[in-house]
Short mmCIF file of C-alpha atoms and ligand atoms in Angstrom, two decimals:
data_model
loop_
_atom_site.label_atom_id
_atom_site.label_comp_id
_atom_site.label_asym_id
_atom_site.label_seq_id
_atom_site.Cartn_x
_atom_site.Cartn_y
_atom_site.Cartn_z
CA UNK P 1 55.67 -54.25 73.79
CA UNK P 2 53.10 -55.21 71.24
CA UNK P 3 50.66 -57.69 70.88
CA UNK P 4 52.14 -61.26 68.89
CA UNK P 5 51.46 -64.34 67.86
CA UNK P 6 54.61 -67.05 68.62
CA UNK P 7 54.04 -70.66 66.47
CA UNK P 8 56.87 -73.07 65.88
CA UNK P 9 55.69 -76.19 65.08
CA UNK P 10 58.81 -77.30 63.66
CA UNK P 11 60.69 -80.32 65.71
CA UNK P 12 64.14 -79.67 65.98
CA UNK P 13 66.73 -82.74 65.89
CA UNK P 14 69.85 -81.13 66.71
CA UNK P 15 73.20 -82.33 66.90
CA UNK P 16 75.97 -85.29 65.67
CA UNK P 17 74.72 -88.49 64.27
CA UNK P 18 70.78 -86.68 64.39
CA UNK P 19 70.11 -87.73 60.72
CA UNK P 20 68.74 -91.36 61.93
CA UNK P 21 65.37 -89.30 62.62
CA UNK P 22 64.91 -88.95 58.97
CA UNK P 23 63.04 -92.83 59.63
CA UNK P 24 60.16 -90.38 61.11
CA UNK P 25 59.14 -89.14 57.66
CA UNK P 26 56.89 -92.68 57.55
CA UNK P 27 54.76 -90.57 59.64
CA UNK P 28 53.61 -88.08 56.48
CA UNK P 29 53.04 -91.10 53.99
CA UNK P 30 55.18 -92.67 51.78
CA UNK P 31 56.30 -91.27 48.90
CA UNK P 32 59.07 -88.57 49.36
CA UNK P 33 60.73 -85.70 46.79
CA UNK P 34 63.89 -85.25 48.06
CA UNK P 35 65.47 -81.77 46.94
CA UNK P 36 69.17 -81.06 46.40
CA UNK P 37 71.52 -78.80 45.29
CA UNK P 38 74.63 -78.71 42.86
CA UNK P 39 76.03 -82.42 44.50
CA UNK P 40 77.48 -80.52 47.78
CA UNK P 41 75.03 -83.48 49.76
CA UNK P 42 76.52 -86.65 47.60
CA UNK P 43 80.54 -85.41 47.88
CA UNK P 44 79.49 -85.23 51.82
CA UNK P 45 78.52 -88.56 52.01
CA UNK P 46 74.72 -87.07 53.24
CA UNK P 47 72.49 -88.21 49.69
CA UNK P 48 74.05 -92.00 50.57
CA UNK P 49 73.76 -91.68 54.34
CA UNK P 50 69.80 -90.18 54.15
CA UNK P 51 68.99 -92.89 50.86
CA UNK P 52 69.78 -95.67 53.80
CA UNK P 53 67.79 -94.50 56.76
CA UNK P 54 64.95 -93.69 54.35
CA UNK P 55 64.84 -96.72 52.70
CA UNK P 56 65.27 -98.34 56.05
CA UNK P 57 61.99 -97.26 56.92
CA UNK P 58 60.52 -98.08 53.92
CA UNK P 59 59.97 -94.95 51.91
CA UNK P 60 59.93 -94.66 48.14
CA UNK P 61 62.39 -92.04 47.23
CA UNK P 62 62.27 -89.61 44.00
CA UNK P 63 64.54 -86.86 43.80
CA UNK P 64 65.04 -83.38 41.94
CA UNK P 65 68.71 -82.02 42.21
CA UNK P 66 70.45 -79.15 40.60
CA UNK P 67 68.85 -76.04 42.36
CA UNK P 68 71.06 -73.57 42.01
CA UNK P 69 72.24 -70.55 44.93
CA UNK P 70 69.35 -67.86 44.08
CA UNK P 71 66.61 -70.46 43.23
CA UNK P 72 64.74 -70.14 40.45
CA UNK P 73 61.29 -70.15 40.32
CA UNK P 74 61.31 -72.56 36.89
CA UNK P 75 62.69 -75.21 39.18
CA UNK P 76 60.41 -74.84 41.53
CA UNK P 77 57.34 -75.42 38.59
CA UNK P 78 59.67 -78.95 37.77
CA UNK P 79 59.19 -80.25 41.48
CA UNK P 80 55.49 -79.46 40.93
CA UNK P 81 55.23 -81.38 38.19
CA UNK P 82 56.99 -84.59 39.62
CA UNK P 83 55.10 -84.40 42.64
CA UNK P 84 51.84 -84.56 40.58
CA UNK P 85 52.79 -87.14 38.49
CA UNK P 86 54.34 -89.22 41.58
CA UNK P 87 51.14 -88.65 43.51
CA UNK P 88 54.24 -87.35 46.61
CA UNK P 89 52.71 -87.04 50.02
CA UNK P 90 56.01 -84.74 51.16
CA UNK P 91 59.25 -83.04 50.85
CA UNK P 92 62.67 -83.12 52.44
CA UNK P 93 65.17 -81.12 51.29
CA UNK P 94 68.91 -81.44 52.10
CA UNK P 95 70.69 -78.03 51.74
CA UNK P 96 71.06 -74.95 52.49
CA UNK P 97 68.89 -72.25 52.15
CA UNK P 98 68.11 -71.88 47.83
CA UNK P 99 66.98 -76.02 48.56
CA UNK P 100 65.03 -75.67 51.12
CA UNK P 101 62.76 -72.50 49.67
CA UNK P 102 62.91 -74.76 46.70
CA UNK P 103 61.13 -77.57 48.80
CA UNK P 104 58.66 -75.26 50.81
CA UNK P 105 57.68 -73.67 47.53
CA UNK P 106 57.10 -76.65 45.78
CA UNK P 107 55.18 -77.85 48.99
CA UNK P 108 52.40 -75.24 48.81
CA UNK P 109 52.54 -74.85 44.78
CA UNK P 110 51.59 -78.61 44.36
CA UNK P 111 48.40 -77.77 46.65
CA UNK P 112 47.68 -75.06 44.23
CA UNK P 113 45.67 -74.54 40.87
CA UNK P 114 47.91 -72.30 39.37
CA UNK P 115 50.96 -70.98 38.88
CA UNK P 116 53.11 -70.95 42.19
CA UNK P 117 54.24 -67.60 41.46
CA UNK P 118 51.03 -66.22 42.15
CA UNK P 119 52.08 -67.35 45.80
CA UNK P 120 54.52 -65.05 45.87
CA UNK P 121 52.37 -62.29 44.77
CA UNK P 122 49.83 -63.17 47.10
CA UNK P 123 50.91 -65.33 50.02
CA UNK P 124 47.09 -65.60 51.47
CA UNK P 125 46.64 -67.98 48.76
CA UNK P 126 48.60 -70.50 50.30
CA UNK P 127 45.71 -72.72 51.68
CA UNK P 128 48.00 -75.81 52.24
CA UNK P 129 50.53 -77.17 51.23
CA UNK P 130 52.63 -80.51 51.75
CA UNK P 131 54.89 -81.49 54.91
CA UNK P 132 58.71 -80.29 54.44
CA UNK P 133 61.12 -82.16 56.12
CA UNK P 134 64.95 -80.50 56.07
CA UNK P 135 68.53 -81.28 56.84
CA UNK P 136 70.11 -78.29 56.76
CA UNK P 137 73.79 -77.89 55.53
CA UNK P 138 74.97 -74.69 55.59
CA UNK P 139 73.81 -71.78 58.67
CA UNK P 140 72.42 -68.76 57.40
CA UNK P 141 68.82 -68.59 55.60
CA UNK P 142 66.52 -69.98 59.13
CA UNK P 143 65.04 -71.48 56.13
CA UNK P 144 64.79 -74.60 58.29
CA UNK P 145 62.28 -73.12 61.05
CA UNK P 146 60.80 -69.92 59.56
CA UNK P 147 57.80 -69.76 57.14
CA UNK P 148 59.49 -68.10 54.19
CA UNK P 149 60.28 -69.52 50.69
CA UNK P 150 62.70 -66.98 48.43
CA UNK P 151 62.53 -67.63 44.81
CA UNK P 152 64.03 -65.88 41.67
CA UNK P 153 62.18 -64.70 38.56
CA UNK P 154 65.21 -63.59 36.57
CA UNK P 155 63.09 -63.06 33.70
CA UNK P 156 60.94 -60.49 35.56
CA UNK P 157 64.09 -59.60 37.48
CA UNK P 158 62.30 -60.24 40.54
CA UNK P 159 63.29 -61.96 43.66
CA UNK P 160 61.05 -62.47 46.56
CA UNK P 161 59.26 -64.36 49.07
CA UNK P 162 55.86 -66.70 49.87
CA UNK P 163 55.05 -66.47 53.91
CA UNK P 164 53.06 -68.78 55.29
CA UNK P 165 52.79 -70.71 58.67
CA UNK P 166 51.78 -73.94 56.24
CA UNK P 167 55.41 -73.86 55.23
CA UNK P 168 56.97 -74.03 58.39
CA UNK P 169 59.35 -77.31 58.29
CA UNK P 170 57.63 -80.70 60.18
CA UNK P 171 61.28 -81.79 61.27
CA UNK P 172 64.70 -79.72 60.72
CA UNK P 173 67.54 -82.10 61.44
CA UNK P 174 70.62 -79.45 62.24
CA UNK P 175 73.89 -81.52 62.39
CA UNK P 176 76.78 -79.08 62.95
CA UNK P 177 79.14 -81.15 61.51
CA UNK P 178 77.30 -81.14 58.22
CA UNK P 179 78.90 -77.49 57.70
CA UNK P 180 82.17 -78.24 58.17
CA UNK P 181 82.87 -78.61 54.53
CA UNK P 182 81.20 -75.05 54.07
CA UNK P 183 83.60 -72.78 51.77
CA UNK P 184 85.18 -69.63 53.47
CA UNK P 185 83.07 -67.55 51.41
CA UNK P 186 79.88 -68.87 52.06
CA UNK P 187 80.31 -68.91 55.83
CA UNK P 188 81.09 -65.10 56.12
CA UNK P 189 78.19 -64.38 53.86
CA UNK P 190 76.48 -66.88 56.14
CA UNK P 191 77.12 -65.13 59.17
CA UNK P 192 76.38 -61.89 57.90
CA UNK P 193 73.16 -62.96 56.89
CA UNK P 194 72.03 -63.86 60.48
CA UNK P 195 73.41 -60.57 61.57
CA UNK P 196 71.14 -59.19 59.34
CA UNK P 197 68.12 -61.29 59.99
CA UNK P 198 68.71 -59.88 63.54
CA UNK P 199 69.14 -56.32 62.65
CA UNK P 200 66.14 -56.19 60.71
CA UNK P 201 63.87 -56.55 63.98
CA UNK P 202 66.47 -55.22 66.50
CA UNK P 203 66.44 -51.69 64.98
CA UNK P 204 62.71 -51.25 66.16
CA UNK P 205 61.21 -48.27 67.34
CA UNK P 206 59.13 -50.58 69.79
CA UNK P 207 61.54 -49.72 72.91
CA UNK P 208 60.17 -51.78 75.66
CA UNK P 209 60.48 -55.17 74.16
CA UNK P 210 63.56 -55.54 76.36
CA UNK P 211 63.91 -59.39 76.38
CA UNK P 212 63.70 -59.45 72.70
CA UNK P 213 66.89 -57.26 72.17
CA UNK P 214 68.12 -59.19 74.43
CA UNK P 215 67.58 -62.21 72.32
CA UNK P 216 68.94 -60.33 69.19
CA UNK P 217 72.05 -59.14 71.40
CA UNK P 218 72.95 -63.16 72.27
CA UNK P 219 73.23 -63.97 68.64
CA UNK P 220 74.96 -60.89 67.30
CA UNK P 221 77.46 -61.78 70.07
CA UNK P 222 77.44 -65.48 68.87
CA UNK P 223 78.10 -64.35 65.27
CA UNK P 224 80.83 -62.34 66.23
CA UNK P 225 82.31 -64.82 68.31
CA UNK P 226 82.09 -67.65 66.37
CA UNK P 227 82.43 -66.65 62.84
CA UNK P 228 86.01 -66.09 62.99
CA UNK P 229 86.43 -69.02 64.81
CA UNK P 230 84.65 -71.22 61.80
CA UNK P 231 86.32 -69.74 59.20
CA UNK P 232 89.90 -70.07 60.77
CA UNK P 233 89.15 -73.62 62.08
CA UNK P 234 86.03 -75.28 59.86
CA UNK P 235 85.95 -78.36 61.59
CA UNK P 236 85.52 -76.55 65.33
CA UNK P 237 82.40 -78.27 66.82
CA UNK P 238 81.97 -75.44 69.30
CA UNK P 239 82.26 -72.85 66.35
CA UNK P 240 79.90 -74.32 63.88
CA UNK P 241 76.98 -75.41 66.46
CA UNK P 242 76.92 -72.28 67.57
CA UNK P 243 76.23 -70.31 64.31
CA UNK P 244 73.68 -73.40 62.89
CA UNK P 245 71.68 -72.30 66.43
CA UNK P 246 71.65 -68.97 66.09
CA UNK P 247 71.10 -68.83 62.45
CA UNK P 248 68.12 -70.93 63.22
CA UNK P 249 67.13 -68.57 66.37
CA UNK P 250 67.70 -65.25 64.17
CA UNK P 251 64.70 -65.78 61.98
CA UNK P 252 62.62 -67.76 63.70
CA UNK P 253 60.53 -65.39 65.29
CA UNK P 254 61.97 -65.75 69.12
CA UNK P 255 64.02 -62.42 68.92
CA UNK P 256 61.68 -60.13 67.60
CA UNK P 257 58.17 -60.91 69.53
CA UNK P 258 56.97 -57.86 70.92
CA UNK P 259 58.87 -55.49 68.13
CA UNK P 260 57.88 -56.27 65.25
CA UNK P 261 58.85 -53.65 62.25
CA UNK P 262 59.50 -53.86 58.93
CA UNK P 263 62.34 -55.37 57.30
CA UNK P 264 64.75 -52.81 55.43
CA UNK P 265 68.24 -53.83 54.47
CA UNK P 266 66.59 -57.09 52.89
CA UNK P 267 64.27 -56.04 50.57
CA UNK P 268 67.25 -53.29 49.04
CA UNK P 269 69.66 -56.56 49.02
CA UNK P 270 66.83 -58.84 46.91
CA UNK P 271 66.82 -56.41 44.40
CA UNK P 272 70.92 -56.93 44.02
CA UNK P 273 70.14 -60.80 43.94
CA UNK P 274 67.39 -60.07 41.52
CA UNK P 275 69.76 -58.17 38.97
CA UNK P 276 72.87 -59.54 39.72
CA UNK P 277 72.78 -63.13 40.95
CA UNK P 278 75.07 -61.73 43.61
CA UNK P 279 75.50 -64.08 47.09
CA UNK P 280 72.55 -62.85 49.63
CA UNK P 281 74.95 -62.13 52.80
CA UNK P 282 77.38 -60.62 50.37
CA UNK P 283 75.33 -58.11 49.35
CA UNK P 284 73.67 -57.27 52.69
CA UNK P 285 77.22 -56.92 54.50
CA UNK P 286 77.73 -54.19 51.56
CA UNK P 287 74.09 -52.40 51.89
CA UNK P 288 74.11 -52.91 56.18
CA UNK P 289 77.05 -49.90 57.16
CA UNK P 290 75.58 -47.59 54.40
CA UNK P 291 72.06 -47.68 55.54
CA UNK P 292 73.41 -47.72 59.37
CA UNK P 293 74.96 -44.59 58.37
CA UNK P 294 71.77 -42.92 56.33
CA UNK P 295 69.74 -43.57 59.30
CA UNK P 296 71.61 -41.86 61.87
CA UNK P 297 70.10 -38.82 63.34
CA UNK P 298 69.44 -37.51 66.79
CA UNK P 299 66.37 -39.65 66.38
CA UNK P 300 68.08 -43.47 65.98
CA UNK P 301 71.18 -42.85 67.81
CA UNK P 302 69.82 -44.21 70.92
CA UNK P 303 69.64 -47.39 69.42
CA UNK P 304 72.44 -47.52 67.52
CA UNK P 305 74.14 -46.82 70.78
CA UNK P 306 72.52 -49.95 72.66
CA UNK P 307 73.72 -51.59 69.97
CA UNK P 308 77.36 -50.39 70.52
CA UNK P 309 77.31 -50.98 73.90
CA UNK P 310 75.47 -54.10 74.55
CA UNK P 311 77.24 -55.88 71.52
CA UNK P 312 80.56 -54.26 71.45
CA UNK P 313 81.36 -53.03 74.87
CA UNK P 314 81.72 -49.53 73.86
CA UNK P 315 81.49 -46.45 76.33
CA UNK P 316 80.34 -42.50 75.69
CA UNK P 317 77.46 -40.65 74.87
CA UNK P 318 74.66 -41.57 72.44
CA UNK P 319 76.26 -40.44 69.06
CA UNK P 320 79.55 -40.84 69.80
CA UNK P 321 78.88 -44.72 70.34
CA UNK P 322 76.47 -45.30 67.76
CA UNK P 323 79.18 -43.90 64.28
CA UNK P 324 81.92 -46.12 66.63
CA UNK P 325 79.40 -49.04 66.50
CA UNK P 326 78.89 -48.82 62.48
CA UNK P 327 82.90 -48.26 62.37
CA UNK P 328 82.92 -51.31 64.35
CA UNK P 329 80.35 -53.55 62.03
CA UNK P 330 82.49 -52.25 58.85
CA UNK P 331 85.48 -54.01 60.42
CA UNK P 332 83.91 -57.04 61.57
CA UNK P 333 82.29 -57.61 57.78
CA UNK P 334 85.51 -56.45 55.56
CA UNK P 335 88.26 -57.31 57.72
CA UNK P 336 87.54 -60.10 59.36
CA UNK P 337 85.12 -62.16 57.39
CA UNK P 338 86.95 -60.76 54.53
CA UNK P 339 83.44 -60.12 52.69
CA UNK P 340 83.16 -57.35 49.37
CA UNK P 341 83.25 -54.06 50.88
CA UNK P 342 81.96 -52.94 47.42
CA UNK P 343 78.99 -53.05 45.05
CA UNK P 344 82.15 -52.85 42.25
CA UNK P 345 83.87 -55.63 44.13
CA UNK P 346 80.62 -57.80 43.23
CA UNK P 347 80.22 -56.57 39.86
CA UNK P 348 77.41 -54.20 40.40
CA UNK P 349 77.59 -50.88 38.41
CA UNK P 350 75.35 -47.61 39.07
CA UNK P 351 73.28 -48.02 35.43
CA UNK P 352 70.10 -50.09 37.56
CA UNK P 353 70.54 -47.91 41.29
CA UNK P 354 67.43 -46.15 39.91
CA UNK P 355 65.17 -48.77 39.27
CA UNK P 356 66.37 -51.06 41.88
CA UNK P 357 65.76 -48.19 44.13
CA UNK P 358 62.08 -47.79 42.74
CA UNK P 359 61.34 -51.51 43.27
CA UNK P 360 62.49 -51.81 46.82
CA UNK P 361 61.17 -48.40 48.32
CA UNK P 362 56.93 -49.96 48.26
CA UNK P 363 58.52 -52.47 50.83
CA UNK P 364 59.93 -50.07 53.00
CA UNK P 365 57.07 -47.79 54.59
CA UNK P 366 57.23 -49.22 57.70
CA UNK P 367 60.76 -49.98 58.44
CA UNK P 368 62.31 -48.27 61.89
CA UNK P 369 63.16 -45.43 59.34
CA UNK P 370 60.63 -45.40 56.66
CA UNK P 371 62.94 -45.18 53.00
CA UNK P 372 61.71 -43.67 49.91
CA UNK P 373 63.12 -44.75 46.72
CA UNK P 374 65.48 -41.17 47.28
CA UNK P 375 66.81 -43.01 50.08
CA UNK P 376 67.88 -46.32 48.29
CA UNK P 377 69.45 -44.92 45.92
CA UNK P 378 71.86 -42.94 48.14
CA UNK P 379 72.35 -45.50 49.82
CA UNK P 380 73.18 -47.89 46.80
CA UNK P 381 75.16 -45.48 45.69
CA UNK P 382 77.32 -45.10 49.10
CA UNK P 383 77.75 -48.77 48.52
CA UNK P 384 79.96 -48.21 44.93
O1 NZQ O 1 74.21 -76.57 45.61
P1 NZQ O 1 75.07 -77.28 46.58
O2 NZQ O 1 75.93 -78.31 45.98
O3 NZQ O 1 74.29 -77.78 47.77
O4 NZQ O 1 76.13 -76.18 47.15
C1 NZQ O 1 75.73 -75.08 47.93
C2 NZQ O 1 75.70 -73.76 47.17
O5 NZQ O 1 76.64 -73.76 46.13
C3 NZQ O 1 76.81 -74.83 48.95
N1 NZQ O 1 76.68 -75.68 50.15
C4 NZQ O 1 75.59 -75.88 50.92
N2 NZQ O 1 75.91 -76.67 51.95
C5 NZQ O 1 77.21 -77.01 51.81
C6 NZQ O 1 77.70 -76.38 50.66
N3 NZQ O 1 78.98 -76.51 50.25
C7 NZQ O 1 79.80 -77.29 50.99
N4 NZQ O 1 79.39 -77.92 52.12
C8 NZQ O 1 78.11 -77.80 52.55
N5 NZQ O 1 77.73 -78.39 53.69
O6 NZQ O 1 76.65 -73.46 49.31
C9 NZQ O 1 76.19 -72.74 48.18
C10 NZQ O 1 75.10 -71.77 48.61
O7 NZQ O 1 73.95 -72.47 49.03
P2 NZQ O 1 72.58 -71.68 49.27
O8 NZQ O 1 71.56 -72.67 49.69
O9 NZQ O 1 72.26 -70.82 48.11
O10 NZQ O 1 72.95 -70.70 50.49
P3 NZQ O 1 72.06 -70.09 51.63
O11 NZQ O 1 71.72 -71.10 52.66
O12 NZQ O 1 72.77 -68.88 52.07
O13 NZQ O 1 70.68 -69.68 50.91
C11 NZQ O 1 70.58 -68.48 50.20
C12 NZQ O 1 69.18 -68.32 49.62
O14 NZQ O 1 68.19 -68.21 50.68
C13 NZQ O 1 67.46 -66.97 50.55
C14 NZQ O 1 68.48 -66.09 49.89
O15 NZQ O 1 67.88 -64.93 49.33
C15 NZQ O 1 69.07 -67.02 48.84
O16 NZQ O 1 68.18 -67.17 47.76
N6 NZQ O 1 66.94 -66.55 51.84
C16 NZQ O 1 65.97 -67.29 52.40
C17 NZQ O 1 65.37 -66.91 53.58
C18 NZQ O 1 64.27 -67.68 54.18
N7 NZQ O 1 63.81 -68.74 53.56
O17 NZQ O 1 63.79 -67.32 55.25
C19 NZQ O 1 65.74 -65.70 54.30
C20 NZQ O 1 67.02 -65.12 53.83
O18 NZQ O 1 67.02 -63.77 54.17
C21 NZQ O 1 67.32 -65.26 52.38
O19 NZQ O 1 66.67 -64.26 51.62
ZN1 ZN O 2 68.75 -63.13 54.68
#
């Protein structure tokens, strides 16, 4: 088990009815930026129900809406700029995961002298940055307790991320019944997403972190048993707390303490997004079987085959249970969360495999099997 540091300072309001801590933002100051989406958060009744309790408490409100899935990094610049001229002493965003990185980007780019997409390219330059407050709407990004901020450059066809502890949220406020209204599509590619966030530290080749694959084994489990259950019934309680929690537990550093490796099946996936505008869990559940299936060897099996038997009761030896276990995650991604099986499906060609390949492969050197830019592009290419 390796050496780690563990720091959550986010408070966590979880629950029915938990929106009446917003009043707790008159801690940070006074002046607020809220951050929304495409109007999900005013059909839902949220925008009037959060306007209330904040002006309740006596908070001056000014708001940015319209980020878009796959934020952009120009919208970002556009919360910077109110926040300077509205001298704002925080941010709450009310979303999903695109708003909130929109927040927590805006957060440490309005502390900056420069362009906050230097941030990206350089998270130690993050020296502060504002307090981000969250209600999360929709389970999937961990957005709401991690440190991470994704943002889109489609110009640059980039996509990636700022880290810093600075933007970990104050206060998430994670009412399952906020999701309920969450489309069938984006709740598969939500779940898959938190399957992902937990493969990327599960498949570690640190093998004595035993409570952390533990950890990682609870919410693959969870996933599995409540996705279904959420998309067949989108107003279960049960069904939807349990994915908000273990989308927030996936990510938020709890299951992979001790482990630590680097991520894989992400970075390939953000070039997609960069390209493409494609939806995030959509193309990971695409990308996940193929590279399962590249990294097999005598070498991985073993944990491939944990993975098979811990999470999907299987029984035989090593190899045998590991290709069952990636049969297995192909069903449960196109047959029962009915997500794209196909890069063709989402309209990706082969004419940028190459390059997208090229871009990802720096990122990659120290993931449980190390992928050169050879590798990504079989494996994009298994994914046609
Ligand atoms: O824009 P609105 O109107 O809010 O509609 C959104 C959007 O169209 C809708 N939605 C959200 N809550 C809803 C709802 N519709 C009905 N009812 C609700 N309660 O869902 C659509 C997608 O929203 P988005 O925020 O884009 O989804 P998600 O939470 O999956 O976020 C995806 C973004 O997060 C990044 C992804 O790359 C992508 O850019 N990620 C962020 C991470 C992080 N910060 O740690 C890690 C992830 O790996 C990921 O990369
Ligand atoms: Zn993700």
């Amino acid at each position: 088990m390796n050496n780690f540091n563990y720091y959550v300072p986010t408070k966590i309001w979880f629950g029915n009815g938990q929106i009446s801590h917003l009043a707790e933002l008159s801690e940070s100051g006074k002046r607020v930026l809220l951050v929304y989406g495409g109007g999900s958060i005013k059909k839902l009744g949220i925008y009037d129900e959060a306007m209330a309790i904040l002006g309740g408490a006596g908070l001056e409100v000014f708001e940015m809406g319209g980020v878009e899935p796959n934020p952009r990094v120009e919208k970002a610049r556009e919360g910077i700029e109110l926040c300077r001229a509205n001298d704002i002493d925080m941010l709450l965003a009310i979303g999903g995961g695109s708003v909130i990185d929109t927040a927590k980007s805006i957060a440490a780019g309005v502390c900056y002298d420069g362009d906050v997409w230097d941030l990206i390219e350089d998270s130690s330059k993050i020296r502060a940055a504002k307090p981000v407050y969250t209600v999360l709407t929709l389970s999937a990004t961990g957005s709401e307790m991690n440190k991470n901020a994704v943002l889109s450059d489609l110009g640059r066809g980039k996509k990636a991320s700022m880290s810093s502890d600075l933007l970990k949220p104050k206060m998430s406020i994670c009412d399952p019944t906020y999701t309920f209204t969450v489309s069938r599509r984006q709740t598969a590619a939500g779940t898959a997403d938190m399957i992902s966030h937990t493969f990327e530290n599960y498949f570690s080749p640190i093998r004595d972190s035993y409570l952390s694959s533990r950890f990682s084994e609870a919410i693959l489990k969870t996933c599995i048993k409540y996705g279904p259950v959420a998309l067949a019934e989108p107003d279960n309680y049960e069904a939807r707390a349990n994915l908000m929690w273990a989308s927030t537990n996936a990510i938020n550093g709890i299951a992979k303490v001790g482990a630590e490796v680097g991520w894989c099946c992400h970075p390939i996936e953000h070039e997609l997004s960069a390209y493409y505008d494609v939806t995030h869990g959509e193309g990971l559940a695409i990308i996940i079987p193929r590279w399962m299936r590249h990294i097999l060897s005598e070498a991985t099996a073993w944990k491939l085959a944990e993975y098979g038997r811990n999470v999907w009761d299987l029984a035989g030896d090593d190899m045998a249970v590991a290709e069952a276990a990636i049969a297995k995650t192909e069903e449960f991604f196109f047959d029962v969360l009915g997500l794209p099986r196909t890069l063709g499906e989402v309209g990706i060609g082969d004419e940028k495999i190459d390059l997208m390949a090229a871009n990802a492969a720096p990122s990659l050197k120290n993931a449980f099997v190390p992928l050169d830019k050879d590798d990504v592009a079989e494996i994009l290419r298994a994914c046609l």
